[in-house]
mmCIF file of C-alpha atoms in Angstrom:
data_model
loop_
_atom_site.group_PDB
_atom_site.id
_atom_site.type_symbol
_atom_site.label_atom_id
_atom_site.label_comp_id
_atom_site.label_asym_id
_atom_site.label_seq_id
_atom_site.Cartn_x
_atom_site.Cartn_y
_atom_site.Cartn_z
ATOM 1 C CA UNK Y 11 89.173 93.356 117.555
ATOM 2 C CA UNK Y 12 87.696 93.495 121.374
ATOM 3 C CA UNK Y 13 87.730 90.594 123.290
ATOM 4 C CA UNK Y 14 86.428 87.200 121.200
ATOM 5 C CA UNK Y 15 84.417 86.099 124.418
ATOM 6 C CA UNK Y 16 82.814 88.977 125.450
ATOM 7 C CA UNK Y 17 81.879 89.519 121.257
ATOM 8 C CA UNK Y 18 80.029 85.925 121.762
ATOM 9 C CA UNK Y 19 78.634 86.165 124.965
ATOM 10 C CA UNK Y 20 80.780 83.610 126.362
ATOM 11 C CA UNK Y 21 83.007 82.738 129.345
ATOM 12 C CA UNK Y 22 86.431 81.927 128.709
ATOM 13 C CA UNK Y 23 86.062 78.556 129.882
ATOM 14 C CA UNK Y 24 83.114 77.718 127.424
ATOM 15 C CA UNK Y 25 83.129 74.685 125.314
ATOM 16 C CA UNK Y 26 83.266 74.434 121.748
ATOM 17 C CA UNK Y 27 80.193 73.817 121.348
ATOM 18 C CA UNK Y 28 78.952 76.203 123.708
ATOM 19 C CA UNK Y 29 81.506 78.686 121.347
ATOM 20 C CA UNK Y 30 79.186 77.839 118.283
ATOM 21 C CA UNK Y 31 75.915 77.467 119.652
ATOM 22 C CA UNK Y 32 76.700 81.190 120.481
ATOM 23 C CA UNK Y 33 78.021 82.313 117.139
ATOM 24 C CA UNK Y 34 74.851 80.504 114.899
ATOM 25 C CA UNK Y 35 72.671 82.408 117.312
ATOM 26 C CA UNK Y 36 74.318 85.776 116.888
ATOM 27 C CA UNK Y 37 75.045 85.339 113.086
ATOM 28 C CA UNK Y 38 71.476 84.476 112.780
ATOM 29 C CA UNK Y 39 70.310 87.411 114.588
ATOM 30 C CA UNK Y 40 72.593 89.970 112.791
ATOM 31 C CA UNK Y 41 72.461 88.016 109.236
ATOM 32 C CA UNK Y 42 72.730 90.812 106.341
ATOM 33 C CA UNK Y 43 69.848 88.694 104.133
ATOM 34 C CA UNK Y 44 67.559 89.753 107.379
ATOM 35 C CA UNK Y 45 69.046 93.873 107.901
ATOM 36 C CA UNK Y 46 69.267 94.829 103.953
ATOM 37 C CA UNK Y 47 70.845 98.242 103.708
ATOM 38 C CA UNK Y 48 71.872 98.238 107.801
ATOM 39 C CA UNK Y 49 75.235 98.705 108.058
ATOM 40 C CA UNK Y 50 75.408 98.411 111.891
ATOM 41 C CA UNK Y 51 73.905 95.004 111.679
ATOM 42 C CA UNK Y 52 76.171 94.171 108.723
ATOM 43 C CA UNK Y 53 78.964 95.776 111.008
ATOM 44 C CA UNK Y 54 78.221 93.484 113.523
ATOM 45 C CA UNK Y 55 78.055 90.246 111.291
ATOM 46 C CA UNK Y 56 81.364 90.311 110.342
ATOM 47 C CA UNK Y 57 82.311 91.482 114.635
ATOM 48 C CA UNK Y 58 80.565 87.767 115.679
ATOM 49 C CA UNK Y 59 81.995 85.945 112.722
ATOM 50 C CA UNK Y 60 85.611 87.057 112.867
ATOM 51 C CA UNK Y 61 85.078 86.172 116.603
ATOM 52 C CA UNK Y 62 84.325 83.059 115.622
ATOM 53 C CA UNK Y 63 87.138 82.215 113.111
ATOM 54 C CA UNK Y 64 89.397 83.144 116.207
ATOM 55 C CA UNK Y 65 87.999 81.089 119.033
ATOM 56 C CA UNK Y 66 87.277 77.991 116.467
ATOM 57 C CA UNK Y 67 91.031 77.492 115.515
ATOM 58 C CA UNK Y 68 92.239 75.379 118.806
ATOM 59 C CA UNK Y 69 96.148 76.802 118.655
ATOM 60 C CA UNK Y 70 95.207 80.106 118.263
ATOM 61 C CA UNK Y 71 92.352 80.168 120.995
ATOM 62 C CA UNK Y 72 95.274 78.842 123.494
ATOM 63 C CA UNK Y 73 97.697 81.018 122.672
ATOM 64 C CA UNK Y 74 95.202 83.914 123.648
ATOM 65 C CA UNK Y 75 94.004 82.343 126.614
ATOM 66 C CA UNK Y 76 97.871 82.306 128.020
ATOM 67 C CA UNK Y 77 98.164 85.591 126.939
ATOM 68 C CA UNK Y 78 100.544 85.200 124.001
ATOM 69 C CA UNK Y 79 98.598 87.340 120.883
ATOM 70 C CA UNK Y 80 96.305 89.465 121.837
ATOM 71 C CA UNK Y 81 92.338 89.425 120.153
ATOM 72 C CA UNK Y 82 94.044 90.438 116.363
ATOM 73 C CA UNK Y 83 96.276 87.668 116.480
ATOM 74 C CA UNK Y 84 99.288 89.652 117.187
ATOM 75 C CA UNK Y 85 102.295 88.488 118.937
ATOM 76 C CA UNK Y 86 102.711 89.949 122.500
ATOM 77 C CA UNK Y 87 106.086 90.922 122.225
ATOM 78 C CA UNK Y 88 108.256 89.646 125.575
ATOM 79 C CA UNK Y 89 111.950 90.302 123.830
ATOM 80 C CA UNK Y 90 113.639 93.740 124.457
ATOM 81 C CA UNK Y 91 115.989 94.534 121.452
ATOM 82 C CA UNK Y 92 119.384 96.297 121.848
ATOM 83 C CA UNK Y 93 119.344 100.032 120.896
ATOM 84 C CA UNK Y 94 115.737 101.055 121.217
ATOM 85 C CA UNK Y 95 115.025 99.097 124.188
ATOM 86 C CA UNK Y 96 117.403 99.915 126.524
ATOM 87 C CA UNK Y 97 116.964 99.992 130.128
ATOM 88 C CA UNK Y 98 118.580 102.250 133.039
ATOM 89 C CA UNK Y 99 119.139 98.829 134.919
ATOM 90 C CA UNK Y 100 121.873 97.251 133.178
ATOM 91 C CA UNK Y 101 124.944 98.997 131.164
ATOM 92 C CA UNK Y 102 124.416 99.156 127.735
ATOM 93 C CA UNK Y 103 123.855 95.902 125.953
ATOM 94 C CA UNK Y 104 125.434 93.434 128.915
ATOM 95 C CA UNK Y 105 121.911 93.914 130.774
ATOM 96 C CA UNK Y 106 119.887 93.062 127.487
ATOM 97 C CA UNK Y 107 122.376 89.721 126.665
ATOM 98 C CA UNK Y 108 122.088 88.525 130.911
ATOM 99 C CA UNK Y 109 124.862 90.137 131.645
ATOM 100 C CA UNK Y 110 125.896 92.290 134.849
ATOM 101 C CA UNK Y 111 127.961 95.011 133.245
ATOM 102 C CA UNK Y 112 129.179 95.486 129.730
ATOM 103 C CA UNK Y 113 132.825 94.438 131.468
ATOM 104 C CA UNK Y 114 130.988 90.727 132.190
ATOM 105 C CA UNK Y 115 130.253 90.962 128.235
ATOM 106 C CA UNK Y 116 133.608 91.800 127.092
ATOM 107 C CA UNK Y 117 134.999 89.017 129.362
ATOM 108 C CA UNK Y 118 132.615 86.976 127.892
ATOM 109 C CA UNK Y 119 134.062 87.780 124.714
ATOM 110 C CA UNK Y 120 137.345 87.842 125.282
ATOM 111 C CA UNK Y 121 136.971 83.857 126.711
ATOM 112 C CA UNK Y 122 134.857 82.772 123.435
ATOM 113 C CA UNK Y 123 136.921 84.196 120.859
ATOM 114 C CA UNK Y 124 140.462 83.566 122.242
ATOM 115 C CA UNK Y 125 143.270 86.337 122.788
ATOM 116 C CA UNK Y 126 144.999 86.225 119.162
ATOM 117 C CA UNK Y 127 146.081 90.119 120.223
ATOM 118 C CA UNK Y 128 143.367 92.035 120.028
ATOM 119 C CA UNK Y 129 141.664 93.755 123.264
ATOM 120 C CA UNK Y 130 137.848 92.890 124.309
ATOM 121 C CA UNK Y 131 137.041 96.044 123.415
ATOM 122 C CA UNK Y 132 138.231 95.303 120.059
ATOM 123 C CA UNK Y 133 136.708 91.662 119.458
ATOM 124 C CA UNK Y 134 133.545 93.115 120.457
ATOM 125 C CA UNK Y 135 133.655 96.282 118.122
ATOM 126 C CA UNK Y 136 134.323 93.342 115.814
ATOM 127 C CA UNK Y 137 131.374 91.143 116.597
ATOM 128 C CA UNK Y 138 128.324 91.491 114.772
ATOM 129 C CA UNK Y 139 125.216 89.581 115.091
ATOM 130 C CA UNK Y 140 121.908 89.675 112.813
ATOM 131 C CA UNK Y 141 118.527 90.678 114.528
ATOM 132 C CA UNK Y 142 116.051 88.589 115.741
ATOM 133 C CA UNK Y 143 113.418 87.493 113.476
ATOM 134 C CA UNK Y 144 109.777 87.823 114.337
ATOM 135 C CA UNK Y 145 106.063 87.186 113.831
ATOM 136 C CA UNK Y 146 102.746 89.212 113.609
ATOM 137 C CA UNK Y 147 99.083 88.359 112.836
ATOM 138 C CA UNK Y 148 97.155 90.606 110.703
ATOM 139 C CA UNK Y 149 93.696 90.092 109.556
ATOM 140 C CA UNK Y 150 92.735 91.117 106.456
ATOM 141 C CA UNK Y 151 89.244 91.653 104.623
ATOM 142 C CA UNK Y 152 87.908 89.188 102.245
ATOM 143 C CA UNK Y 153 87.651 91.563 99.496
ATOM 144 C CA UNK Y 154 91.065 93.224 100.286
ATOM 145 C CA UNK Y 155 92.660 89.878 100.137
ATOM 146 C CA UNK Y 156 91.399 88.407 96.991
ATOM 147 C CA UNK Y 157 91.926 91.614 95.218
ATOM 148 C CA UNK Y 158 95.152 92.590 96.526
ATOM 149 C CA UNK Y 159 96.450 95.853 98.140
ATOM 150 C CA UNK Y 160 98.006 97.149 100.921
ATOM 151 C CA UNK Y 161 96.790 96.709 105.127
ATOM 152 C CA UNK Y 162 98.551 98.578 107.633
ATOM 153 C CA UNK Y 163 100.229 96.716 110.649
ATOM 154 C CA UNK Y 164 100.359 98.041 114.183
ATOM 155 C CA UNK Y 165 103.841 97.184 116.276
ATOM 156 C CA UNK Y 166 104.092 96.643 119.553
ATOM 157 C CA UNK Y 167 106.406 99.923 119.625
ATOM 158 C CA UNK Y 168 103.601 102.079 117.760
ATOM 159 C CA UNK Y 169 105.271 101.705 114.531
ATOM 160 C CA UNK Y 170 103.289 100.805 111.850
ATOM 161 C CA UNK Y 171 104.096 99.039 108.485
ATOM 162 C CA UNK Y 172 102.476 99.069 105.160
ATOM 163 C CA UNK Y 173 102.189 95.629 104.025
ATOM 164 C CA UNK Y 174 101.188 94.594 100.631
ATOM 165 C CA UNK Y 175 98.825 91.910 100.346
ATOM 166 C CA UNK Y 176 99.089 90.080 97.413
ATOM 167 C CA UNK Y 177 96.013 89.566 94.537
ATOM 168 C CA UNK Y 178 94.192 85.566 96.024
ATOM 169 C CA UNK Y 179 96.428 85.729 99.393
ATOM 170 C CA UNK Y 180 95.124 83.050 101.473
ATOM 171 C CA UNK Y 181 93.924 82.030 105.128
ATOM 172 C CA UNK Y 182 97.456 81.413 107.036
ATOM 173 C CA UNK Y 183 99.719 82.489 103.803
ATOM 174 C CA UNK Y 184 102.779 83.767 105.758
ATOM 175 C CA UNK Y 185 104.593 86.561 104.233
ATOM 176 C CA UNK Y 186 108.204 87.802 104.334
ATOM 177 C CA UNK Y 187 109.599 91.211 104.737
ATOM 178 C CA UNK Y 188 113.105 91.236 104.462
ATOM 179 C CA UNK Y 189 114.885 93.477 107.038
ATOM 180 C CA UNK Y 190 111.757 94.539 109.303
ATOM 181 C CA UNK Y 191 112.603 92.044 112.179
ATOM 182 C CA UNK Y 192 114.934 92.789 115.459
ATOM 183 C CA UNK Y 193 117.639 95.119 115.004
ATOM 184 C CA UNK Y 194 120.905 94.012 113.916
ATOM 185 C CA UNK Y 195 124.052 93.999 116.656
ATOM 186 C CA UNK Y 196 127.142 95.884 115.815
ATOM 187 C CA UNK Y 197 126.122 97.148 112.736
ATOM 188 C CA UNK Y 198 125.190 93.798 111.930
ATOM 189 C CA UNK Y 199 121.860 92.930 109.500
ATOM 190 C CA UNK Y 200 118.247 93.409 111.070
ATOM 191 C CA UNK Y 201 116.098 89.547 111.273
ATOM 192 C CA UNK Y 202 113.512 89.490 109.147
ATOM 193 C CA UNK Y 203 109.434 89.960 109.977
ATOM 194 C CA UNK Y 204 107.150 86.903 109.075
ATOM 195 C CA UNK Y 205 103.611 88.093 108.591
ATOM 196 C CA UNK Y 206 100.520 85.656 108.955
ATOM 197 C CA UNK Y 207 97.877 86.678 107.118
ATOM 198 C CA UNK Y 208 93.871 85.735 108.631
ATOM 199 C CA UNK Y 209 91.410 86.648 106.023
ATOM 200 C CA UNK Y 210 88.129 87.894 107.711
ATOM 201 C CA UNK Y 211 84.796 86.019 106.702
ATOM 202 C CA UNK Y 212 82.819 88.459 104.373
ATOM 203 C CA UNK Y 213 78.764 89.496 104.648
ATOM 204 C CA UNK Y 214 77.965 87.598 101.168
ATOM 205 C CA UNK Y 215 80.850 86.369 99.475
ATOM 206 C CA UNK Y 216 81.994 82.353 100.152
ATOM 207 C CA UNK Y 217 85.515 81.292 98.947
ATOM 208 C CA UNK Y 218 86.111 77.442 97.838
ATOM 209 C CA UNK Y 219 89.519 76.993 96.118
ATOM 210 C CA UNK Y 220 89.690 79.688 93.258
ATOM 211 C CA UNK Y 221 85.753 79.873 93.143
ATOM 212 C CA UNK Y 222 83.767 82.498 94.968
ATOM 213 C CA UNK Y 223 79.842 81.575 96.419
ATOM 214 C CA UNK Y 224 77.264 84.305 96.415
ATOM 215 C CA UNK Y 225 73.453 83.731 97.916
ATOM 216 C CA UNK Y 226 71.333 86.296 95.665
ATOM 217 C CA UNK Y 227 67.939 87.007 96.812
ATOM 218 C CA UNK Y 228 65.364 87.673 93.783
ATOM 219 C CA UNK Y 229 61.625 88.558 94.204
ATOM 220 C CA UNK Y 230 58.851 86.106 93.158
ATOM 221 C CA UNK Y 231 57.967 87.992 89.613
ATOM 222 C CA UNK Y 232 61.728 87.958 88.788
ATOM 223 C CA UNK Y 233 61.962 84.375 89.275
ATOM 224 C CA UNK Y 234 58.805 83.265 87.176
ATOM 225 C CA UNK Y 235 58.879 85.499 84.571
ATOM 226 C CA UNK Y 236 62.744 86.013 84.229
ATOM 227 C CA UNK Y 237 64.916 89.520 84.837
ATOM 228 C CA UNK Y 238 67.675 91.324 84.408
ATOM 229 C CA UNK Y 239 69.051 92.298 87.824
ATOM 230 C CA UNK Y 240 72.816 93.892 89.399
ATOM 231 C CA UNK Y 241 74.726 91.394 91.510
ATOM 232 C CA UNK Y 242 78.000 92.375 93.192
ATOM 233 C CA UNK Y 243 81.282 90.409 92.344
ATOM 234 C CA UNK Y 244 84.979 91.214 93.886
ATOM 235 C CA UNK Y 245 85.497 94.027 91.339
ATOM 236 C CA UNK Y 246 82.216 95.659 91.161
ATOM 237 C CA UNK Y 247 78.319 95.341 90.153
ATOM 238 C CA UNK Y 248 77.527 93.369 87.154
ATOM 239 C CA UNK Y 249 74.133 92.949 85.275
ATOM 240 C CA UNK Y 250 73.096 89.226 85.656
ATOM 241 C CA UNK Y 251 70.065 87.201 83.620
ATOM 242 C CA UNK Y 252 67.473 85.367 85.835
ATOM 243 C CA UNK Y 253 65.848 82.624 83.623
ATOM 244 C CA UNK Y 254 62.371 81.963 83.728
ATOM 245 C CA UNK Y 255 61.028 79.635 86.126
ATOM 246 C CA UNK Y 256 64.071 79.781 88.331
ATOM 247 C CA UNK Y 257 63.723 78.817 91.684
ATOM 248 C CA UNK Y 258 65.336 78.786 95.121
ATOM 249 C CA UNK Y 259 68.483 77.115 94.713
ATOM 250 C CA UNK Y 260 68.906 77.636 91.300
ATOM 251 C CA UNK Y 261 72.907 78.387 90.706
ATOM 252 C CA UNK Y 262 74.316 80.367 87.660
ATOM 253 C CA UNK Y 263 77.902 80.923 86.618
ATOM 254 C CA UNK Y 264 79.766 84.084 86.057
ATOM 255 C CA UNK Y 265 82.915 83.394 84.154
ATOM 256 C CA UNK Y 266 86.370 84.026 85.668
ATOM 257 C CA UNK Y 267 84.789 86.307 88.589
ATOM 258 C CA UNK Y 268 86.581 84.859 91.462
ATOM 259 C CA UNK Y 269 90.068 84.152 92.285
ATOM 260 C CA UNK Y 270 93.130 84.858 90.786
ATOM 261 C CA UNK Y 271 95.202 81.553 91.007
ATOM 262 C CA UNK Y 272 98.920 82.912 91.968
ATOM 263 C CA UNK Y 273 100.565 79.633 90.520
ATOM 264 C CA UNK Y 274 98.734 79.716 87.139
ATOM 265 C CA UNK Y 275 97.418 83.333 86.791
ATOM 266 C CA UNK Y 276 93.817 81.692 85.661
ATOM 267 C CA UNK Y 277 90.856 83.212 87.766
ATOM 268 C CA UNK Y 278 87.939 81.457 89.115
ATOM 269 C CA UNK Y 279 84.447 81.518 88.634
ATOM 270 C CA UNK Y 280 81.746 83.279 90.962
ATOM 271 C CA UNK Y 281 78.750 80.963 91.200
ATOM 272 C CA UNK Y 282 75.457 82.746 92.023
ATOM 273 C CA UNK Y 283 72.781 80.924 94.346
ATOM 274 C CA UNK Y 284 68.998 81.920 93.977
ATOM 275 C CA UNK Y 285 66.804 82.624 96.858
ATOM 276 C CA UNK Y 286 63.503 83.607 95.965
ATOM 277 C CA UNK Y 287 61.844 85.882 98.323
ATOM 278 C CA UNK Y 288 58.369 86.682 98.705
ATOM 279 C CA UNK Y 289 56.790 90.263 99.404
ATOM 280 C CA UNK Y 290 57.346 92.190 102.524
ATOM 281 C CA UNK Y 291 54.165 93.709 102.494
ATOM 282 C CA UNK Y 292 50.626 92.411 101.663
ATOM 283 C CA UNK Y 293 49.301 91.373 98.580
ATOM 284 C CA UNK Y 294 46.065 91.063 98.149
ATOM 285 C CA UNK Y 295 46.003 90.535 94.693
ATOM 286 C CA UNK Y 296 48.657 88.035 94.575
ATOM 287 C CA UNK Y 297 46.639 86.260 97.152
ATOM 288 C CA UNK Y 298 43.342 86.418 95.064
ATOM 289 C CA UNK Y 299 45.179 84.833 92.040
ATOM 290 C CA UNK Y 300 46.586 82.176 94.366
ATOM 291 C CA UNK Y 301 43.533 81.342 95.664
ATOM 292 C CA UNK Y 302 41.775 80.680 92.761
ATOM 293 C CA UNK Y 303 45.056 79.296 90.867
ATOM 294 C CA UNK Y 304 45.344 75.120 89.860
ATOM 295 C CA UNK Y 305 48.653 74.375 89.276
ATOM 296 C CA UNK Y 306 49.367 72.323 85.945
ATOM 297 C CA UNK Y 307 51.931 70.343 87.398
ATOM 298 C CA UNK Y 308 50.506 69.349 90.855
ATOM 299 C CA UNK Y 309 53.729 68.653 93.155
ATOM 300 C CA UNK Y 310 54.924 68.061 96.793
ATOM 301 C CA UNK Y 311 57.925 69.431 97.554
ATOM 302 C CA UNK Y 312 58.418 67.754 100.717
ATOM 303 C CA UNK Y 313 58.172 64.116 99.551
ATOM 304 C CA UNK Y 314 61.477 63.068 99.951
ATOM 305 C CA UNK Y 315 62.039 64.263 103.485
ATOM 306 C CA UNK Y 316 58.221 62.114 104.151
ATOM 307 C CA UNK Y 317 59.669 59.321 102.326
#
């Protein structure tokens, strides 16, 4: 991800709410409900948002600010390790442990773990030491999360590692994989990598525990006179029943559509939200009707907010 700032429009030094003032503007601007079909704009949505999930979380905002993870959330790695790291400066590993020469080392050794008859040479050929363990970010799509799969990991040495994202992972779940930290010493076991997972906000779909949220626009003859209409869900397009008379607002149910509960193995529901939306273009005759339409049931939708 480029720089979370310069993606809001924002100095460094901005304010919280400075930070979202910028992000409802942009998020407004570049909403998918107002670019149907743009993928640029759609692009862009999820650019501002995931911005936005960064900056808001205070820890993670300072630890970018003094240069610790860069914009994904990855660890700026300061450490050297022992093999692959190895600089012409220092003799072998004394230079990497603080020491001036491997001979400082062996002394080293020799004063920690006694004489008993064996050389330095040989206590250290004896020494072994596991590697150090460390931490990466990785942000992961919505979709990609709750379904499960695998997301590729960039190291700070160019490596990359396939990690497997497990079906419902969660904002901040911290996975393990054993063996894929610093390298062992001596032959000695390599630490293990902790991976903290950030799930990216998605264009449409919502997450609340197990449930999944989903805003559905539907046209003003589909709401009054009921339809049959394709929504999308985590796993594909489904065919969906609008009642009659629905209006904005109205929520329906989709049965074990969302979340797969890792504890329990029971999924959870994906709850559709109406939005009824009225034509694009001009229509006269819809007009005419309305014109010379009384209501039955004469009603004022704003008399609680005049109350």
């Amino acid at each position: 991800m480029k720089n979370p700032y310069e993606i809001l429009g924002v100095k460094q030094s901005a304010s919280d709410q400075e930070i979202k003032a910028a992000f409802k503007k942009l998020a407004k601007k570049h909403h998918p409900d107002l670019h149907p079909d743009d993928k640029a704009a759609e692009a862009r949505f999820k650019e501002v948002s995931g911005a936005h999930e960064f900056l808001k979380d205070k820890e993670r905002r300072r630890r970018f600010d003094a240069g610790e993870i860069d914009a994904s959330g990855a660890e700026k790695q300061q450490q050297r390790y022992y093999r692959d790291y190895a600089g012409p400066s220092a003799s072998g590993h004394a230079g990497q442990d603080g020491f001036a020469s491997n001979e400082d080392l062996e002394e080293f050794f020799a004063r920690a773990f006694g004489g008993g008859g064996m050389g330095a040479g040989s206590r250290r050929a004896a020494m072994k030491a596991r590697g150090q363990d460390v931490t990466y970010s990785l942000r992961v799509p919505f979709r990609l999360a709750a379904r499960g799969g695998v997301q590729k990991l960039q190291l700070p040495d160019g490596k990359t590692l396939n990690v497997t994202i497990p079906e419902g992972a969660e904002d901040r779940q911290t996975l393990r994989l054993k063996g894929q930290g610093g390298p062992g010493f001596n032959g000695g076991p390599n630490g293990e990598a902790y991976i903290e997972l950030h799930i990216e906000p998605d264009a449409h779909f919502v997450r609340k525990d197990d449930n999944v949220h989903l805003e559905v626009p539907v046209t003003l003859k589909e709401a009054v006179l009921g339809a049959k209409i394709e929504v999308p869900t985590l796993t594909g397009a489904v065919s969906l029943s609008i009642p009659k008379g629905s209006n904005t607002g109205s929520k329906l149910r989709l049965k074990d559509r969302g979340i797969k509960n890792a504890k329990t193995g029971e999924r959870g529901h994906l709850y559709v939200t109406l939005k009824v939306v009225l034509p694009e273009g001009e229509e006269p005759e819809l007009a005419e009707f309305l014109e010379g339409w009384t209501p039955r049931h004469v009603q004022n939708p704003r008399k609680e907010m005049l109350s």
